[in-house]
XYZ file of C-alpha atoms in Angstrom:
494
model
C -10.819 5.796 25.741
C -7.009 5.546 26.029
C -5.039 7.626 23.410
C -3.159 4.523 22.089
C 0.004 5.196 19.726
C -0.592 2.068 17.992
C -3.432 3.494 16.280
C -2.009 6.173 14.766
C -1.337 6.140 11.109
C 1.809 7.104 9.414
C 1.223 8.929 6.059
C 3.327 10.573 3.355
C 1.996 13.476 1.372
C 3.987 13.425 -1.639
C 4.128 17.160 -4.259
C 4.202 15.756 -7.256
C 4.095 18.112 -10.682
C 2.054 21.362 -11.221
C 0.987 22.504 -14.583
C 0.194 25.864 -15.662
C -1.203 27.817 -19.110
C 1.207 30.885 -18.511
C 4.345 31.632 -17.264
C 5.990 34.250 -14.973
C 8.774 35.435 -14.044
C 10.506 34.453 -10.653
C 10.341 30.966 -8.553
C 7.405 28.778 -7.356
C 6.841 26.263 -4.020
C 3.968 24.702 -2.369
C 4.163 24.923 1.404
C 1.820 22.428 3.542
C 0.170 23.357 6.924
C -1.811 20.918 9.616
C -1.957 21.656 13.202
C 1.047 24.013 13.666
C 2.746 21.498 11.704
C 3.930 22.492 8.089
C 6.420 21.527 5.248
C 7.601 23.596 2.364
C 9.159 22.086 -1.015
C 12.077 23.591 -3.177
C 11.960 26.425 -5.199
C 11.506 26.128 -9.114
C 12.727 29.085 -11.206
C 10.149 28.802 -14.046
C 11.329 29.124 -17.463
C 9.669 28.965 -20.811
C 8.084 25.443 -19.641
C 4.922 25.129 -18.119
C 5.519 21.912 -16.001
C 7.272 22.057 -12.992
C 8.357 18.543 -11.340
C 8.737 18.996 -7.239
C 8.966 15.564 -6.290
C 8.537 16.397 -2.506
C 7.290 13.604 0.014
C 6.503 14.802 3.746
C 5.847 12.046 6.713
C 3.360 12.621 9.150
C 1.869 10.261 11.620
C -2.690 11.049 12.464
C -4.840 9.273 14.740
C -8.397 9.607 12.883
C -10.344 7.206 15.326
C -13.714 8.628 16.265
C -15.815 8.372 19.185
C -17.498 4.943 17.832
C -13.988 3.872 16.599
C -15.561 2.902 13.052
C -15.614 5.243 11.195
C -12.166 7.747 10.457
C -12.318 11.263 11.504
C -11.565 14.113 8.934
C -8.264 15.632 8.674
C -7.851 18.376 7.164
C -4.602 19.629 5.159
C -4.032 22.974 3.954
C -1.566 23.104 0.917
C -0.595 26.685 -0.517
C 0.955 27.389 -3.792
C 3.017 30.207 -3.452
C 5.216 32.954 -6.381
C 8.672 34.233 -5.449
C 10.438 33.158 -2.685
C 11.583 36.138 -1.625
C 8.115 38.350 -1.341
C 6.236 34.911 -0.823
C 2.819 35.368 -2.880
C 0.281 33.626 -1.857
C -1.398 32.458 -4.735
C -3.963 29.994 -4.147
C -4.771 27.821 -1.160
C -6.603 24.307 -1.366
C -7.815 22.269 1.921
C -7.730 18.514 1.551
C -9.116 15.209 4.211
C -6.007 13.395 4.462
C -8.964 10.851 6.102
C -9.922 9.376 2.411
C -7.018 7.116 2.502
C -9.203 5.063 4.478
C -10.731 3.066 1.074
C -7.256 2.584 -0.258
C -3.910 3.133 0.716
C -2.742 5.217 -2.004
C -4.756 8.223 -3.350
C -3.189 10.898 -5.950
C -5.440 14.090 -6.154
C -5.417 16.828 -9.040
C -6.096 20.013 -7.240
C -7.098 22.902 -9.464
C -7.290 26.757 -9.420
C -7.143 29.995 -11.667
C -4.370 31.740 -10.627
C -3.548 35.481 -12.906
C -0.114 35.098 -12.862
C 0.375 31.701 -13.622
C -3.602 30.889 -15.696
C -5.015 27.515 -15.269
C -3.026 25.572 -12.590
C -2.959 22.049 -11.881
C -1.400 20.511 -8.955
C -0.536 16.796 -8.220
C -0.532 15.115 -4.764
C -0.510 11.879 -3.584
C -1.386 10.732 -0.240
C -0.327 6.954 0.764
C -0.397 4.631 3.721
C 3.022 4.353 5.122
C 6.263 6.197 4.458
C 7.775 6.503 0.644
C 9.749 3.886 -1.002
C 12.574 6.661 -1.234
C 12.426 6.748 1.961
C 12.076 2.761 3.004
C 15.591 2.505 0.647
C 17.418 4.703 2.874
C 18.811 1.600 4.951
C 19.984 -0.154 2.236
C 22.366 3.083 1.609
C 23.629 2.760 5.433
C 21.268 4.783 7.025
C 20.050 4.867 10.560
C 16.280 3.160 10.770
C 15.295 5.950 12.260
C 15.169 7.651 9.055
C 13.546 4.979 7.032
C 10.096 3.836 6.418
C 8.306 1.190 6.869
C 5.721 -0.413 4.510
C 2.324 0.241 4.692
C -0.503 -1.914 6.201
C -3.392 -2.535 4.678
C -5.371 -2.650 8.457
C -7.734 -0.039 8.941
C -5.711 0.859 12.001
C -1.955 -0.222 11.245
C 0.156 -1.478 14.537
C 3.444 -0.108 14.516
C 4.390 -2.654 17.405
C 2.481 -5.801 15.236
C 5.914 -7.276 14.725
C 7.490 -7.599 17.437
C 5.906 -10.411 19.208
C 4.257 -12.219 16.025
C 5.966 -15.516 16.121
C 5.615 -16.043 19.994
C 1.947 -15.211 20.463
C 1.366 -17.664 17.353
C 3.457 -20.656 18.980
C 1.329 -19.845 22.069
C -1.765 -19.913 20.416
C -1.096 -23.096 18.213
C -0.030 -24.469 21.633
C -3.236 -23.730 23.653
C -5.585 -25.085 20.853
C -3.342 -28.362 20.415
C -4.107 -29.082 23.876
C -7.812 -29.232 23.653
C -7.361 -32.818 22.047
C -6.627 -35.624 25.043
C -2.973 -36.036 22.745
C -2.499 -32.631 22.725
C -3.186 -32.033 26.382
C -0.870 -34.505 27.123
C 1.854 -33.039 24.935
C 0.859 -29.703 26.441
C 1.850 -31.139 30.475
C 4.984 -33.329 29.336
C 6.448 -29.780 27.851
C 5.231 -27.771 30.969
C 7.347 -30.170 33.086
C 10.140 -30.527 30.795
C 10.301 -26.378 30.779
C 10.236 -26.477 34.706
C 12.772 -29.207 35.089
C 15.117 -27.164 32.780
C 14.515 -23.805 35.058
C 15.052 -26.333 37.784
C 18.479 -27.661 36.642
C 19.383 -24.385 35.631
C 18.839 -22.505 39.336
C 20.903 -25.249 40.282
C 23.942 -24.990 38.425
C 24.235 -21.725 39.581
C 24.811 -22.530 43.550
C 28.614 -23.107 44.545
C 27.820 -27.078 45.934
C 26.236 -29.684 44.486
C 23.473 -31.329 46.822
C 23.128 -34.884 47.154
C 20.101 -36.857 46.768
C 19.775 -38.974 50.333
C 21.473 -36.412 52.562
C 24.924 -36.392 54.099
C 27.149 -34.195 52.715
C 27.999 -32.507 49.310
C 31.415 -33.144 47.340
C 33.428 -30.546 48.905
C 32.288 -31.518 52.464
C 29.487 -28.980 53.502
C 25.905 -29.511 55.027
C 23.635 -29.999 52.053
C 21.818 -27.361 50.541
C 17.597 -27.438 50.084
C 17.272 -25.583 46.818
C 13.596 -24.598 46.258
C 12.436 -23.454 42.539
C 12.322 -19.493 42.513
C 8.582 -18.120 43.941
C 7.078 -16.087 41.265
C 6.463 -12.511 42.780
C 2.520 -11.088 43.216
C 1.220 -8.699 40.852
C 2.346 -5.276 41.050
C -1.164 -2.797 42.062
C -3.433 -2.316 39.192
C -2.626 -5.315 37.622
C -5.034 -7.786 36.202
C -2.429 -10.976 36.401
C -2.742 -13.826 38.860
C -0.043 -15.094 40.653
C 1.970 -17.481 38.803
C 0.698 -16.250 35.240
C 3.167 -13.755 33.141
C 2.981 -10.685 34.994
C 5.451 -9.052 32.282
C 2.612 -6.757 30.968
C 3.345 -5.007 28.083
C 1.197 -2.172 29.282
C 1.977 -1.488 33.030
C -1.215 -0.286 34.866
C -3.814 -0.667 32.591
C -3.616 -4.497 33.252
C -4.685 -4.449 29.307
C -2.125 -6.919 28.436
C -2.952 -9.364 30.552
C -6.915 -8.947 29.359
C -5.858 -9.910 25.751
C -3.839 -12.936 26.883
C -7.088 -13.684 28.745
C -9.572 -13.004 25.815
C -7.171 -14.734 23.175
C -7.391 -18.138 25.451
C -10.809 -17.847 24.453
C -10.776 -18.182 20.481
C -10.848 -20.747 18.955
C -9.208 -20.688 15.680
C -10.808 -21.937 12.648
C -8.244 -25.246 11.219
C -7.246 -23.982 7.656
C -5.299 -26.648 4.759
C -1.596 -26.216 4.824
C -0.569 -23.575 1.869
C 2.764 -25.178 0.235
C 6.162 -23.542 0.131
C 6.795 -20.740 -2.259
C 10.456 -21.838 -3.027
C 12.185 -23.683 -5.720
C 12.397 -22.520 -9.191
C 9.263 -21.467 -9.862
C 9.584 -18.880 -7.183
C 13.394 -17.835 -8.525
C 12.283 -17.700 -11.732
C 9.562 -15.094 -10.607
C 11.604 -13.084 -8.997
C 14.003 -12.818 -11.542
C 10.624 -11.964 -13.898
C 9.856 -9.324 -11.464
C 13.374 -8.238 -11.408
C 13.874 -7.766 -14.825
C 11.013 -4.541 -14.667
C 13.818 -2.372 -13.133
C 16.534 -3.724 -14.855
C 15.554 -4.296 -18.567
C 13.758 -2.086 -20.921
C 11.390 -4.579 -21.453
C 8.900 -4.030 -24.792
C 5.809 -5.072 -26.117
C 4.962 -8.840 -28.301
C 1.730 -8.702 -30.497
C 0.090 -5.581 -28.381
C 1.095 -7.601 -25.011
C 3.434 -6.324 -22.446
C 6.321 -8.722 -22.313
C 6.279 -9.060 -18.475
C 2.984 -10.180 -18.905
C 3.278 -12.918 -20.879
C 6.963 -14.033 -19.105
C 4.698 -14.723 -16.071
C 1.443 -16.073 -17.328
C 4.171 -18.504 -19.474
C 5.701 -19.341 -16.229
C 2.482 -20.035 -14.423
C 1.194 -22.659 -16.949
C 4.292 -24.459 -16.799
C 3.667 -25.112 -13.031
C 2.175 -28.283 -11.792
C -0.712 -28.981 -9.656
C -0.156 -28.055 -6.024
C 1.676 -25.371 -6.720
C 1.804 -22.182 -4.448
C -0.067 -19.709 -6.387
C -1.216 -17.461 -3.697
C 1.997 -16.568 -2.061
C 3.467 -14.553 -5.879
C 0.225 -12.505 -5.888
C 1.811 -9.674 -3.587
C 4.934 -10.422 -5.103
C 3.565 -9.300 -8.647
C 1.513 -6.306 -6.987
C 3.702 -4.561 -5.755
C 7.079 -4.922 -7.979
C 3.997 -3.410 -10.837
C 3.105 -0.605 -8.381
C 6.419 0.340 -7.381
C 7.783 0.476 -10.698
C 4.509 1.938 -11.910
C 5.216 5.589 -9.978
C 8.494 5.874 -12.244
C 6.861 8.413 -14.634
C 4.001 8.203 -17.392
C 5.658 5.445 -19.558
C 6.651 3.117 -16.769
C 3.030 3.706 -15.182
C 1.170 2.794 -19.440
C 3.634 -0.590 -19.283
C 2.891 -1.835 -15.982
C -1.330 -1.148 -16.032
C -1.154 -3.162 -19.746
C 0.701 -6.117 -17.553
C -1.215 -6.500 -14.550
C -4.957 -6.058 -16.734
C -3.401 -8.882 -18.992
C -2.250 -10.833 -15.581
C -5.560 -10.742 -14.237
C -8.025 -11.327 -16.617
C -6.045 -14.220 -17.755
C -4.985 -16.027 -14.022
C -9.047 -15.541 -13.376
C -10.205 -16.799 -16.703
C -8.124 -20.141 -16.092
C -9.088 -20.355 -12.326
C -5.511 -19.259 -10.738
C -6.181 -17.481 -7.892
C -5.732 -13.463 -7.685
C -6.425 -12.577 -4.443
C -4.218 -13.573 -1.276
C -4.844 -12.800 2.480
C -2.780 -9.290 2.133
C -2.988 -9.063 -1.552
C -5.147 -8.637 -4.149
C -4.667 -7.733 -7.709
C -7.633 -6.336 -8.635
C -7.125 -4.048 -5.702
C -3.435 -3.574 -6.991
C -4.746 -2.980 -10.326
C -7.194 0.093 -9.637
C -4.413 1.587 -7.739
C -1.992 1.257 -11.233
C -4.510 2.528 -13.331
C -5.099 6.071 -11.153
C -1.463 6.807 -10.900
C -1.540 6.641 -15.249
C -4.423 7.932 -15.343
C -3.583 10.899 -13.381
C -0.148 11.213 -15.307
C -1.788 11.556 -18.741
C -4.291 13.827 -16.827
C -1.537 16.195 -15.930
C 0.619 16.392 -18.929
C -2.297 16.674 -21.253
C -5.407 17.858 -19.873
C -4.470 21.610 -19.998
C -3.898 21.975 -23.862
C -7.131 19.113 -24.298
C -8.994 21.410 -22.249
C -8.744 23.840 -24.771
C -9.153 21.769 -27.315
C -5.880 21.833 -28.804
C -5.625 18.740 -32.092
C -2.114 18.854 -32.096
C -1.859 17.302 -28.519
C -4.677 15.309 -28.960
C -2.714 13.952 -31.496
C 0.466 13.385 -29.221
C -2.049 11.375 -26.621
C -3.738 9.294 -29.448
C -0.285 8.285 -31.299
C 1.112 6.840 -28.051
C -2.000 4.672 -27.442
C -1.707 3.427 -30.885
C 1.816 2.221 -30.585
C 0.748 -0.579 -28.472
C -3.026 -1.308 -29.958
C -1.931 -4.420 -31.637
C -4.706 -6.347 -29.917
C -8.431 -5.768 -28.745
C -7.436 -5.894 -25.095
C -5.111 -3.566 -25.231
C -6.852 -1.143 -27.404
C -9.857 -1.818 -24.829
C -7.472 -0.458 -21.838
C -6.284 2.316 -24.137
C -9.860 3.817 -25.207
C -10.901 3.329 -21.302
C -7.753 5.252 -20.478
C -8.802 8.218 -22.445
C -12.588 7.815 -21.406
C -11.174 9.112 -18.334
C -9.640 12.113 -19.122
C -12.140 13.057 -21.204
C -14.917 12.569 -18.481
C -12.488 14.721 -16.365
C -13.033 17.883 -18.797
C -15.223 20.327 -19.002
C -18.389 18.714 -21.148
C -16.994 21.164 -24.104
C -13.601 19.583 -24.345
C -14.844 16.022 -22.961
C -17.656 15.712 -25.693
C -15.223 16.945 -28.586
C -12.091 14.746 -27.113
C -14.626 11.963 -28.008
C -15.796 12.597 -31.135
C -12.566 13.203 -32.280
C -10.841 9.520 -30.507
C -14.339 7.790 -31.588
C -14.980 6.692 -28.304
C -18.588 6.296 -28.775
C -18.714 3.193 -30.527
C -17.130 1.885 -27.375
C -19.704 -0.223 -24.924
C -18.412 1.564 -21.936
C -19.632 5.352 -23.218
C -23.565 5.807 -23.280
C -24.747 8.445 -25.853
C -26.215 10.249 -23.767
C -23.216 11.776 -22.253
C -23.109 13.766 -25.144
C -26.556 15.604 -24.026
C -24.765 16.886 -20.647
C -25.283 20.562 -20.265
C -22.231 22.885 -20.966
C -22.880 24.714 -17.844
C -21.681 21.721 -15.289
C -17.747 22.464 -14.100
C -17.356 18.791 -15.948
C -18.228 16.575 -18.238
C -19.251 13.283 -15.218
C -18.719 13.462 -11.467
C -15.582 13.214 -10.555
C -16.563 10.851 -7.691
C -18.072 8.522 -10.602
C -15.139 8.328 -13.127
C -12.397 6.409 -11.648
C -15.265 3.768 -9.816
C -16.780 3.458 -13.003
C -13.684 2.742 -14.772
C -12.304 0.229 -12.006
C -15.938 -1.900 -12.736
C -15.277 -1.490 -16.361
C -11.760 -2.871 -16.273
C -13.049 -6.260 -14.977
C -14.494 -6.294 -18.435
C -11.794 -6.254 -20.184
C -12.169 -8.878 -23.081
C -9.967 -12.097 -22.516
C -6.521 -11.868 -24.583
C -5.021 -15.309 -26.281
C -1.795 -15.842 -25.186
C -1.312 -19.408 -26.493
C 0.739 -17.901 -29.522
């Protein structure tokens, strides 16, 4: 098996925030180690606060294909938290599979630890497919590409060279199938011969004398010339390309080029109906929609997020035969860009896409597009708030402090004006309780009242205090995607 670079995957482990119970004295960084290869973040003087923001992202480029080539390889990560940069204390070191991104392309991971100096840590990392969106900006400031990122793919196996010949190996193939039908064969030979006549003409223009067509002699008096079309040279050794076919292999040697021309002549591609334009103004009045999330402070209307409702007003004003596929990645990812802002931007934009979705599917407007999905798009939204209420709160509701409690319950209720939103709110705060220890998880729902909720069975409350916490952490965030599609149907006709 060929080590082939366009298998490799480019990832960006980002060092988010760390949290601590204690404070003391000096500086702290997190340095990251895989393979001889390691990254270190800046040094934070702590101070009386017990947050720390680093706000680090690292680039790194793995190749987790396996013998069989289905199944993704572990990688392992080492990341260190360290005290003092000058005596560099090591205190506590966590291992991570950077090989998990393989279910989704983003993945944010609370790694814990009891360290003495600092108490009960809590550090926040994200892993994602592709290189930051800090990053993928830099050449709109006037850098040079080779510092910026590209997006992610959502391929199991992302080709950094995908691009580059896209549009000509489509023409080809729309041309080969075409000519399967007796018109389009005959449409395929008149532009062979019209292509050959124009190589023809061309090879002649070049030459100093014109030749004439029934001998003699040429305008400026010389023998005529016998001009022959160039022969197309043999195949260089180790090539799989017959003479006469494109012997411009892409991968020189390995013939492999020339074997997936070959094998491509061979599919036949399903005929699929013609998806319309996405122009017009439906699609500027979108984008100005999707816009408007970086560059208003846009609020709330009757318990729904105001984005929301701008595009699900929008999309019943539409008529039929409208694109409605094409704005589906358009919505996803302005919500999950603007959604890694910080904990208020990431509240705003989960309320909008669970209202977006629930109500596009409930009226039979599609939400999921050949690249795109928002159900997808709208798991991914919910773990990066999830995770940021997690970190800000889950220290002092781990010991079972009321007054913070309080802090997390009074922002839920500023936007519980309706039963969907107070549905995404008590879910929300299912899942940081089921992230506690079954101590501070069973009286975090007592005190919220979550067990009049559907989604919490009673018998959660009979989990032994022993366990390290209140569910499996494997189990909350699934069970919380499935209960999302639950969510009960708002009425946005007002």
């Amino acid at each position: 098996m060929f080590w082939r670079h366009k298998d490799n995957v480019i990832l960006t482990l980002s060092i988010v925030e760390l949290t601590m119970t204690d404070t003391a004295p000096g500086d702290v960084f997190v340095r990251w180690q895989r393979r001889g290869k390691c990254g270190v973040t800046t040094s934070v003087k702590l101070t009386t606060e017990k947050y720390v923001n680093f706000d680090a992202a690292f680039t790194m480029t793995c190749n987790f294909i396996g013998q069989s080539g289905s199944r993704w390889r572990p990688k392992n990560c080492d990341i260190e938290l360290y005290l003092s940069a000058s005596s560099r204390m090591k205190l506590h070191k966590w291992s991570i599979d950077l090989a998990q991104i393989e279910r989704q392309d983003v993945n944010v991971l609370t790694l814990k630890a009891k360290c003495p100096p600092l108490g009960d840590v809590a550090l926040v990392v994200m892993i994602q497919r592709g290189k930051s969106a800090s990053d993928v900006s830099a050449t709109s400031r006037g850098l040079s590409r080779s510092r910026s990122l590209s997006q992610h793919s959502s391929s199991p196996f992302p080709r950094q060279d995908s691009n580059q010949n896209l549009s000509q190996e489509s023409d080809v193939m729309s041309e080969k199938v075409n000519s399967m039908t007796p018109e389009g064969g005959r449409n395929f030979l008149k532009n062979a011969r019209n292509s050959m006549n124009a190589r023809t003409q061309t090879y002649s223009s070049n030459s100093s004398s014109i030749p004439s067509l029934g001998g003699g002699t040429t305008l400026s008096g010389a023998p005529p010339k016998v001009l022959r079309p160039p022969v197309p040279m043999a195949p260089s050794r180790g090539s799989s390309a017959n003479v006469g076919s494109n012997c411009d292999d892409d991968l020189p040697g390995h013939g492999l080029g020339s074997l997936r021309r070959r094998m491509s002549e061979k599919k036949v591609t399903v005929p699929r109906m013609p998806i319309a334009s996405f122009d017009g103004p439906f699609a500027d009045q979108l984008n100005d929609h999707c816009q408007s999330l970086f560059n208003k402070d846009l609020g709330w209307i009757d318990g729904a997020p105001e984005f929301a409702k701008n595009v699900l007003d929008l999309y019943m004003q539409q008529p039929r035969g409208q694109n409605f596929t094409t704005p589906i990645s358009m919505i996803g990812q302005s919500l999950s860009q603007k959604a890694r802002a910080n904990i208020r931007s990431s509240m705003y934009c989960l309320y909008s896409i669970v209202y977006i979705f629930i109500e596009l599917k409930s009226n039979g407007f599609p939400v999921e597009a050949p690249n795109a999905s928002l159900e997808t798009k709208m798991n991914e939204i919910f773990d990066i708030f999830t995770t940021h209420v997690f970190t800000q709160f889950f220290v002092m509701l781990d010991n079972q402090n009321s007054e913070r409690l309080n802090e997390l319950k009074e922002m839920f209720e500023k936007v519980n004006e309706s039963q969907t939103s107070k549905y995404i709110s008590q879910l929300c705060e299912f899942s940081v309780a089921a992230q506690l220890t079954p101590a501070a998880g069973k009286w975090m729902i007592n005190e919220l009242g979550l067990l009049e909720c559907d989604f919490v069975d009673n018998d959660i409350m009979n989990v032994n205090d022993n366990q390290e916490m209140l569910m499996n952490p494997d189990d909350v965030l699934p069970y919380c995607h499935s209960m999302l599609l639950q969510t009960p149907v708002p009425s946005m006709e007002d």
